[in-house]
Short mmCIF file of C-alpha atoms in Angstrom, two decimals:
data_model
loop_
_atom_site.label_atom_id
_atom_site.label_comp_id
_atom_site.label_asym_id
_atom_site.label_seq_id
_atom_site.Cartn_x
_atom_site.Cartn_y
_atom_site.Cartn_z
CA UNK A 1 -101.47 10.18 9.33
CA UNK A 2 -99.63 12.50 11.70
CA UNK A 3 -96.39 10.51 11.05
CA UNK A 4 -93.89 14.04 10.74
CA UNK A 5 -91.81 11.51 7.62
CA UNK A 6 -94.64 11.41 5.50
CA UNK A 7 -96.01 14.89 6.06
CA UNK A 8 -92.44 15.70 5.46
CA UNK A 9 -92.66 13.26 1.87
CA UNK A 10 -95.98 14.86 1.09
CA UNK A 11 -94.88 18.59 1.29
CA UNK A 12 -91.40 17.15 -0.80
CA UNK A 13 -94.17 16.17 -3.13
CA UNK A 14 -96.57 19.04 -2.96
CA UNK A 15 -94.02 21.94 -3.96
CA UNK A 16 -91.47 19.62 -6.74
CA UNK A 17 -94.80 18.44 -8.07
CA UNK A 18 -95.16 22.07 -10.07
CA UNK A 19 -91.05 22.29 -10.83
CA UNK A 20 -91.57 18.52 -12.38
CA UNK A 21 -94.56 19.32 -14.72
CA UNK A 22 -93.25 22.93 -15.53
CA UNK A 23 -89.74 21.90 -16.96
CA UNK A 24 -91.68 18.04 -18.76
CA UNK A 25 -93.76 20.21 -20.23
CA UNK A 26 -91.39 22.54 -21.66
CA UNK A 27 -89.15 19.59 -22.63
CA UNK A 28 -91.40 17.22 -24.07
CA UNK A 29 -92.92 20.07 -26.39
CA UNK A 30 -89.22 21.06 -27.28
CA UNK A 31 -88.36 17.20 -27.53
CA UNK A 32 -91.64 16.59 -29.92
CA UNK A 33 -91.00 19.46 -32.16
CA UNK A 34 -87.20 18.48 -32.96
CA UNK A 35 -88.08 14.58 -33.32
CA UNK A 36 -91.11 16.24 -36.05
CA UNK A 37 -87.91 18.32 -38.55
CA UNK A 38 -85.96 16.93 -41.15
CA UNK A 39 -83.84 14.70 -40.81
CA UNK A 40 -84.77 13.04 -37.56
CA UNK A 41 -88.18 12.16 -38.45
CA UNK A 42 -87.43 9.78 -41.16
CA UNK A 43 -86.70 7.04 -38.87
CA UNK A 44 -89.65 5.98 -37.22
CA UNK A 45 -88.48 5.49 -33.64
CA UNK A 46 -88.98 9.42 -34.06
CA UNK A 47 -92.69 9.35 -34.73
CA UNK A 48 -92.68 6.85 -30.81
CA UNK A 49 -90.74 9.78 -29.33
CA UNK A 50 -92.52 12.67 -30.40
CA UNK A 51 -96.36 11.19 -29.76
CA UNK A 52 -94.57 10.35 -26.46
CA UNK A 53 -93.55 13.60 -25.89
CA UNK A 54 -97.76 14.82 -26.31
CA UNK A 55 -98.73 12.01 -24.12
CA UNK A 56 -96.61 12.90 -21.21
CA UNK A 57 -97.28 16.57 -21.68
CA UNK A 58 -101.16 15.44 -21.38
CA UNK A 59 -100.55 13.13 -18.01
CA UNK A 60 -98.70 15.89 -16.57
CA UNK A 61 -101.85 18.21 -16.98
CA UNK A 62 -103.64 15.81 -15.18
CA UNK A 63 -101.39 16.62 -12.43
CA UNK A 64 -100.25 20.36 -12.42
CA UNK A 65 -103.98 20.86 -13.02
CA UNK A 66 -105.51 19.26 -9.46
CA UNK A 67 -102.40 21.55 -7.77
CA UNK A 68 -103.32 24.41 -9.15
CA UNK A 69 -107.16 23.75 -7.98
CA UNK A 70 -105.55 23.04 -4.38
CA UNK A 71 -103.09 25.55 -4.06
CA UNK A 72 -105.37 28.18 -5.63
CA UNK A 73 -108.58 27.16 -4.12
CA UNK A 74 -110.29 27.33 -7.60
CA UNK A 75 -112.21 24.54 -6.77
CA UNK A 76 -112.53 22.92 -10.21
CA UNK A 77 -113.51 19.61 -9.04
CA UNK A 78 -116.79 21.51 -8.34
CA UNK A 79 -117.44 22.10 -12.29
CA UNK A 80 -118.53 19.74 -14.08
CA UNK A 81 -117.39 17.60 -16.46
CA UNK A 82 -113.41 19.05 -15.51
CA UNK A 83 -112.86 15.90 -13.02
CA UNK A 84 -113.83 12.82 -15.36
CA UNK A 85 -111.36 14.71 -18.48
CA UNK A 86 -108.96 15.49 -15.84
CA UNK A 87 -108.74 11.65 -14.18
CA UNK A 88 -109.69 10.58 -18.24
CA UNK A 89 -106.97 12.32 -19.25
CA UNK A 90 -104.61 10.69 -17.18
CA UNK A 91 -105.14 7.46 -18.43
CA UNK A 92 -105.23 7.76 -21.55
CA UNK A 93 -101.59 9.71 -21.47
CA UNK A 94 -100.72 7.28 -18.90
CA UNK A 95 -101.25 4.28 -21.39
CA UNK A 96 -99.92 5.55 -24.33
CA UNK A 97 -96.83 6.47 -22.50
CA UNK A 98 -95.56 3.75 -21.56
CA UNK A 99 -97.20 1.59 -24.28
CA UNK A 100 -95.02 3.91 -26.62
CA UNK A 101 -91.74 3.06 -24.75
CA UNK A 102 -92.29 -0.73 -24.95
CA UNK A 103 -92.75 -0.32 -29.07
CA UNK A 104 -88.63 1.80 -28.19
CA UNK A 105 -87.63 -1.54 -26.45
CA UNK A 106 -88.81 -3.84 -29.02
CA UNK A 107 -87.66 -1.72 -32.35
CA UNK A 108 -83.95 -1.38 -30.69
CA UNK A 109 -84.72 -5.29 -29.53
CA UNK A 110 -85.40 -5.93 -33.74
CA UNK A 111 -81.99 -3.73 -34.80
CA UNK A 112 -79.80 -6.09 -32.37
CA UNK A 113 -81.25 -9.76 -32.64
CA UNK A 114 -82.75 -9.87 -35.95
CA UNK A 115 -81.88 -6.27 -38.67
CA UNK A 116 -83.32 -8.16 -41.60
CA UNK A 117 -86.79 -8.06 -39.74
CA UNK A 118 -86.14 -4.80 -38.55
CA UNK A 119 -85.89 -3.68 -42.13
CA UNK A 120 -89.55 -4.22 -42.40
CA UNK A 121 -91.40 -3.80 -39.03
CA UNK A 122 -89.76 -0.76 -38.30
CA UNK A 123 -91.04 1.32 -41.11
CA UNK A 124 -92.49 4.49 -40.79
CA UNK A 125 -95.71 3.30 -42.58
CA UNK A 126 -95.45 0.25 -39.45
CA UNK A 127 -95.08 3.17 -36.78
CA UNK A 128 -98.33 4.92 -37.44
CA UNK A 129 -100.06 2.41 -37.67
CA UNK A 130 -99.38 1.00 -34.35
CA UNK A 131 -99.37 4.52 -33.08
CA UNK A 132 -103.20 5.22 -34.00
CA UNK A 133 -104.23 1.49 -33.12
CA UNK A 134 -102.68 2.20 -29.93
CA UNK A 135 -104.19 6.03 -28.96
CA UNK A 136 -107.80 4.16 -30.22
CA UNK A 137 -107.28 1.65 -28.10
CA UNK A 138 -106.90 3.28 -24.87
CA UNK A 139 -109.90 6.02 -25.45
CA UNK A 140 -111.95 3.28 -26.30
CA UNK A 141 -111.01 1.40 -22.73
CA UNK A 142 -111.15 4.26 -20.68
CA UNK A 143 -113.82 6.31 -22.24
CA UNK A 144 -115.34 3.88 -19.03
CA UNK A 145 -114.05 7.15 -16.58
CA UNK A 146 -116.20 9.22 -17.32
CA UNK A 147 -119.23 8.10 -16.66
CA UNK A 148 -118.26 6.44 -13.42
CA UNK A 149 -117.76 9.63 -11.59
CA UNK A 150 -120.50 11.50 -10.40
CA UNK A 151 -120.70 15.28 -11.02
CA UNK A 152 -118.90 15.51 -7.27
CA UNK A 153 -116.29 13.78 -8.69
CA UNK A 154 -117.10 10.95 -6.27
CA UNK A 155 -117.10 7.21 -7.19
CA UNK A 156 -120.77 6.13 -8.52
CA UNK A 157 -121.48 3.42 -5.49
CA UNK A 158 -123.94 2.23 -7.86
CA UNK A 159 -120.67 0.57 -10.07
CA UNK A 160 -117.98 -0.03 -7.43
CA UNK A 161 -117.47 -2.95 -9.44
CA UNK A 162 -116.84 -1.52 -12.20
CA UNK A 163 -114.59 0.82 -11.00
CA UNK A 164 -112.81 -1.90 -9.42
CA UNK A 165 -112.46 -3.47 -13.24
CA UNK A 166 -111.25 -0.85 -14.59
CA UNK A 167 -108.54 -0.01 -12.04
CA UNK A 168 -106.71 -4.18 -11.82
CA UNK A 169 -107.53 -3.38 -16.04
CA UNK A 170 -105.36 -0.46 -15.89
CA UNK A 171 -103.12 -1.85 -13.21
CA UNK A 172 -102.14 -4.66 -15.18
CA UNK A 173 -102.02 -2.80 -19.12
CA UNK A 174 -99.57 -0.16 -17.84
CA UNK A 175 -98.06 -1.97 -15.41
CA UNK A 176 -97.35 -5.27 -14.88
CA UNK A 177 -97.33 -6.15 -18.46
CA UNK A 178 -94.92 -3.04 -20.14
CA UNK A 179 -92.61 -4.09 -16.80
CA UNK A 180 -92.18 -7.60 -18.15
CA UNK A 181 -92.61 -6.44 -21.75
CA UNK A 182 -89.58 -4.17 -21.48
CA UNK A 183 -87.53 -6.09 -18.58
CA UNK A 184 -86.96 -9.08 -20.68
CA UNK A 185 -86.27 -7.33 -23.60
CA UNK A 186 -83.87 -4.75 -22.28
CA UNK A 187 -82.36 -8.41 -20.82
CA UNK A 188 -81.55 -9.95 -24.11
CA UNK A 189 -80.07 -6.28 -25.67
CA UNK A 190 -77.51 -6.75 -22.70
CA UNK A 191 -77.33 -9.87 -23.23
CA UNK A 192 -76.52 -9.66 -27.32
CA UNK A 193 -74.50 -6.84 -27.18
CA UNK A 194 -72.04 -8.21 -24.37
CA UNK A 195 -71.80 -11.65 -26.74
CA UNK A 196 -70.86 -9.01 -29.84
CA UNK A 197 -68.27 -7.73 -27.55
CA UNK A 198 -67.02 -10.83 -26.65
CA UNK A 199 -66.74 -12.05 -30.26
CA UNK A 200 -64.90 -8.32 -31.14
CA UNK A 201 -62.75 -8.69 -28.20
CA UNK A 202 -61.62 -12.88 -29.88
CA UNK A 203 -61.43 -11.34 -33.42
CA UNK A 204 -58.77 -8.43 -32.25
CA UNK A 205 -56.72 -11.09 -30.43
CA UNK A 206 -56.97 -13.74 -33.53
CA UNK A 207 -55.93 -10.71 -35.75
CA UNK A 208 -53.15 -9.74 -33.46
CA UNK A 209 -52.02 -13.19 -33.49
CA UNK A 210 -51.84 -13.35 -37.59
CA UNK A 211 -50.06 -10.38 -38.26
CA UNK A 212 -47.50 -10.91 -35.61
CA UNK A 213 -46.62 -13.95 -36.87
CA UNK A 214 -47.13 -12.97 -40.85
CA UNK A 215 -46.44 -9.18 -40.99
CA UNK A 216 -47.07 -9.54 -44.66
CA UNK A 217 -50.59 -10.13 -43.79
CA UNK A 218 -53.45 -8.43 -43.92
CA UNK A 219 -56.62 -9.03 -42.20
CA UNK A 220 -60.20 -7.56 -43.03
CA UNK A 221 -61.92 -6.42 -39.47
CA UNK A 222 -65.56 -7.31 -39.91
CA UNK A 223 -68.30 -4.90 -38.31
CA UNK A 224 -70.86 -6.29 -36.21
CA UNK A 225 -74.11 -5.72 -35.80
CA UNK A 226 -73.83 -3.59 -32.32
CA UNK A 227 -73.33 -0.58 -34.59
CA UNK A 228 -77.32 -1.14 -34.92
CA UNK A 229 -78.12 -1.06 -31.62
CA UNK A 230 -78.97 3.28 -30.66
CA UNK A 231 -77.26 3.96 -27.35
CA UNK A 232 -80.01 6.83 -27.02
CA UNK A 233 -82.91 4.32 -27.05
CA UNK A 234 -81.27 1.06 -24.85
CA UNK A 235 -81.53 4.38 -22.16
CA UNK A 236 -84.64 5.73 -23.13
CA UNK A 237 -86.16 2.72 -21.98
CA UNK A 238 -83.88 2.04 -18.76
CA UNK A 239 -84.49 5.57 -17.42
CA UNK A 240 -87.85 4.81 -17.84
CA UNK A 241 -87.88 1.24 -15.89
CA UNK A 242 -85.04 2.39 -13.19
CA UNK A 243 -87.56 5.54 -12.62
CA UNK A 244 -91.45 3.13 -12.62
CA UNK A 245 -90.86 0.27 -11.20
CA UNK A 246 -90.23 1.49 -7.65
CA UNK A 247 -93.72 3.27 -7.71
CA UNK A 248 -95.20 0.02 -9.57
CA UNK A 249 -94.06 -2.44 -6.84
CA UNK A 250 -95.50 -0.44 -3.65
CA UNK A 251 -98.71 -0.47 -6.03
CA UNK A 252 -99.05 -3.78 -6.99
CA UNK A 253 -98.36 -4.46 -3.03
CA UNK A 254 -101.53 -2.36 -1.99
CA UNK A 255 -103.94 -3.71 -5.13
CA UNK A 256 -103.17 -7.35 -3.91
CA UNK A 257 -103.60 -6.33 -0.34
CA UNK A 258 -107.09 -4.96 -0.93
CA UNK A 259 -107.86 -7.60 -3.60
CA UNK A 260 -107.04 -10.01 -1.02
CA UNK A 261 -107.88 -8.39 2.66
CA UNK A 262 -111.15 -6.38 0.97
CA UNK A 263 -109.87 -3.15 1.99
CA UNK A 264 -106.76 -1.27 2.06
CA UNK A 265 -103.85 -1.72 4.58
CA UNK A 266 -101.85 0.50 3.92
CA UNK A 267 -99.30 1.35 6.82
CA UNK A 268 -97.79 4.64 7.17
CA UNK A 269 -93.99 3.11 6.49
CA UNK A 270 -95.56 2.02 3.12
CA UNK A 271 -97.53 5.50 2.46
CA UNK A 272 -93.99 7.04 2.98
CA UNK A 273 -92.12 4.71 0.67
CA UNK A 274 -95.48 5.13 -1.72
CA UNK A 275 -94.99 9.19 -2.44
CA UNK A 276 -91.24 9.16 -2.32
CA UNK A 277 -91.31 6.99 -5.45
CA UNK A 278 -94.05 8.86 -7.19
CA UNK A 279 -92.38 11.48 -7.36
CA UNK A 280 -89.33 9.16 -9.08
CA UNK A 281 -92.59 8.36 -11.61
CA UNK A 282 -93.16 12.11 -12.49
CA UNK A 283 -89.93 12.25 -13.33
CA UNK A 284 -90.12 9.97 -15.80
CA UNK A 285 -92.41 11.79 -17.72
CA UNK A 286 -90.45 15.44 -17.47
CA UNK A 287 -87.02 14.54 -18.11
CA UNK A 288 -86.92 12.60 -21.33
CA UNK A 289 -84.90 15.45 -22.69
CA UNK A 290 -82.14 15.49 -20.73
CA UNK A 291 -81.52 12.29 -21.69
CA UNK A 292 -82.35 12.62 -25.25
CA UNK A 293 -79.53 15.69 -24.94
CA UNK A 294 -77.41 13.28 -23.36
CA UNK A 295 -77.24 10.16 -25.30
CA UNK A 296 -78.81 12.06 -28.76
CA UNK A 297 -76.19 13.16 -30.94
CA UNK A 298 -78.44 13.98 -33.91
CA UNK A 299 -80.71 15.48 -31.51
CA UNK A 300 -78.53 17.65 -30.41
CA UNK A 301 -77.73 18.53 -34.20
CA UNK A 302 -81.45 19.05 -34.72
CA UNK A 303 -81.84 21.03 -31.79
CA UNK A 304 -79.15 23.10 -31.52
CA UNK A 305 -80.22 23.85 -35.59
CA UNK A 306 -83.92 24.54 -35.40
CA UNK A 307 -84.29 26.11 -31.47
CA UNK A 308 -80.61 28.24 -31.86
CA UNK A 309 -79.70 28.47 -34.97
CA UNK A 310 -76.68 26.81 -35.35
CA UNK A 311 -75.80 25.37 -38.49
CA UNK A 312 -73.45 22.41 -37.82
CA UNK A 313 -69.69 22.83 -40.12
CA UNK A 314 -69.75 21.38 -44.09
CA UNK A 315 -67.76 20.43 -46.03
CA UNK A 316 -66.81 23.38 -48.81
CA UNK A 317 -67.93 23.04 -52.26
CA UNK A 318 -64.62 23.17 -53.37
CA UNK A 319 -63.23 20.38 -50.93
CA UNK A 320 -66.13 18.53 -52.35
CA UNK A 321 -65.49 18.54 -55.89
CA UNK A 322 -61.73 17.69 -55.53
CA UNK A 323 -62.82 14.35 -53.27
CA UNK A 324 -65.18 13.89 -56.73
CA UNK A 325 -62.02 13.71 -59.07
CA UNK A 326 -60.21 11.56 -57.12
CA UNK A 327 -63.04 9.18 -56.79
CA UNK A 328 -62.79 9.65 -60.85
CA UNK A 329 -59.76 9.37 -61.38
CA UNK A 330 -58.97 6.27 -59.49
CA UNK A 331 -62.21 4.59 -60.89
CA UNK A 332 -60.29 4.79 -64.20
CA UNK A 333 -57.23 3.58 -63.00
CA UNK A 334 -58.88 0.54 -61.57
CA UNK A 335 -60.41 -0.08 -65.25
CA UNK A 336 -57.68 0.61 -67.22
CA UNK A 337 -55.84 -1.67 -65.58
CA UNK A 338 -58.25 -4.58 -64.88
CA UNK A 339 -57.95 -4.31 -61.35
CA UNK A 340 -61.29 -5.62 -59.23
CA UNK A 341 -62.54 -3.14 -56.28
CA UNK A 342 -61.92 -3.63 -52.86
CA UNK A 343 -65.46 -5.12 -52.42
CA UNK A 344 -65.16 -9.12 -53.73
CA UNK A 345 -63.36 -9.06 -50.25
CA UNK A 346 -67.27 -8.89 -48.66
CA UNK A 347 -68.74 -10.10 -51.79
CA UNK A 348 -67.87 -14.00 -53.15
CA UNK A 349 -69.98 -13.40 -56.41
CA UNK A 350 -67.96 -10.53 -56.92
CA UNK A 351 -65.31 -11.86 -56.76
CA UNK A 352 -65.65 -14.12 -59.26
CA UNK A 353 -67.17 -12.07 -61.67
CA UNK A 354 -63.49 -9.43 -61.10
CA UNK A 355 -61.14 -13.44 -61.60
CA UNK A 356 -63.43 -14.30 -65.01
CA UNK A 357 -63.20 -10.64 -66.12
#
């Protein structure tokens, strides 16, 4: 293809790819180490995010090594086993990364839709089992890619049908199903958040009316489960979805055209668009640390403490002692005057026990 726009797009991809890979390798490594540090590693989603950083690095390496080989004329594809390992690594790491994003989105969905179920599902044990099964499934599924390629990194003509099955299966597992699942879960999360915000708005207006009509009335605010929604997790899912969908749509269109017509029918325009969207696809594996640092307060704190020697300001022991003494004094005063704690406003059974006393 001698189209100037297409050639310009290829040049942009050629020169930006190493920058994307190097930045991603560094950022993913630092972010994974951060998520494995206390207190972040106590959260189940931290394991997903840490493992995703390592799998993203594997995918970026599968992009960087061929670029190094072609740029410096190293002919790595002619080295026995190197090409097969690179293809295998790209398949496995791509699958693991996309499904870890699905797990993260599902966990965020449970936190807002059913917080009680989230306490059972979103635990360290479940996250370890899920991650282990995912890695095992990816290794078993894509092991076929190691022996469907010849030594010179060309497809084995005798295994053409098996190669096509692997390509279509990979497209279904890492493209169609995750995209649909993430889109549905994000739509439900957004709907729930908007619904809770609407309820809060109505509750706030009613509180203002009650206080205006009866200034002596006390209105107790109830905290709704929107606080359970992790903003950083939602942004992680959204960024992944936004950067992957354009490339997936073009790739799916090409696959459908190849499947229906029996041969590739990629036009110059479609190839140019695919190359441009491919850059966005690569970015989804390298800019995670920017998302974490921008929307994750706890991540920033642990990151600064781990790599910058930053120590968050703490309350002095004298202030802590004075606060403890104040709480103990108030408790003694409440006991002596037989006053029920403020918890009775929330738990009716406790309220009845106080009155019975």
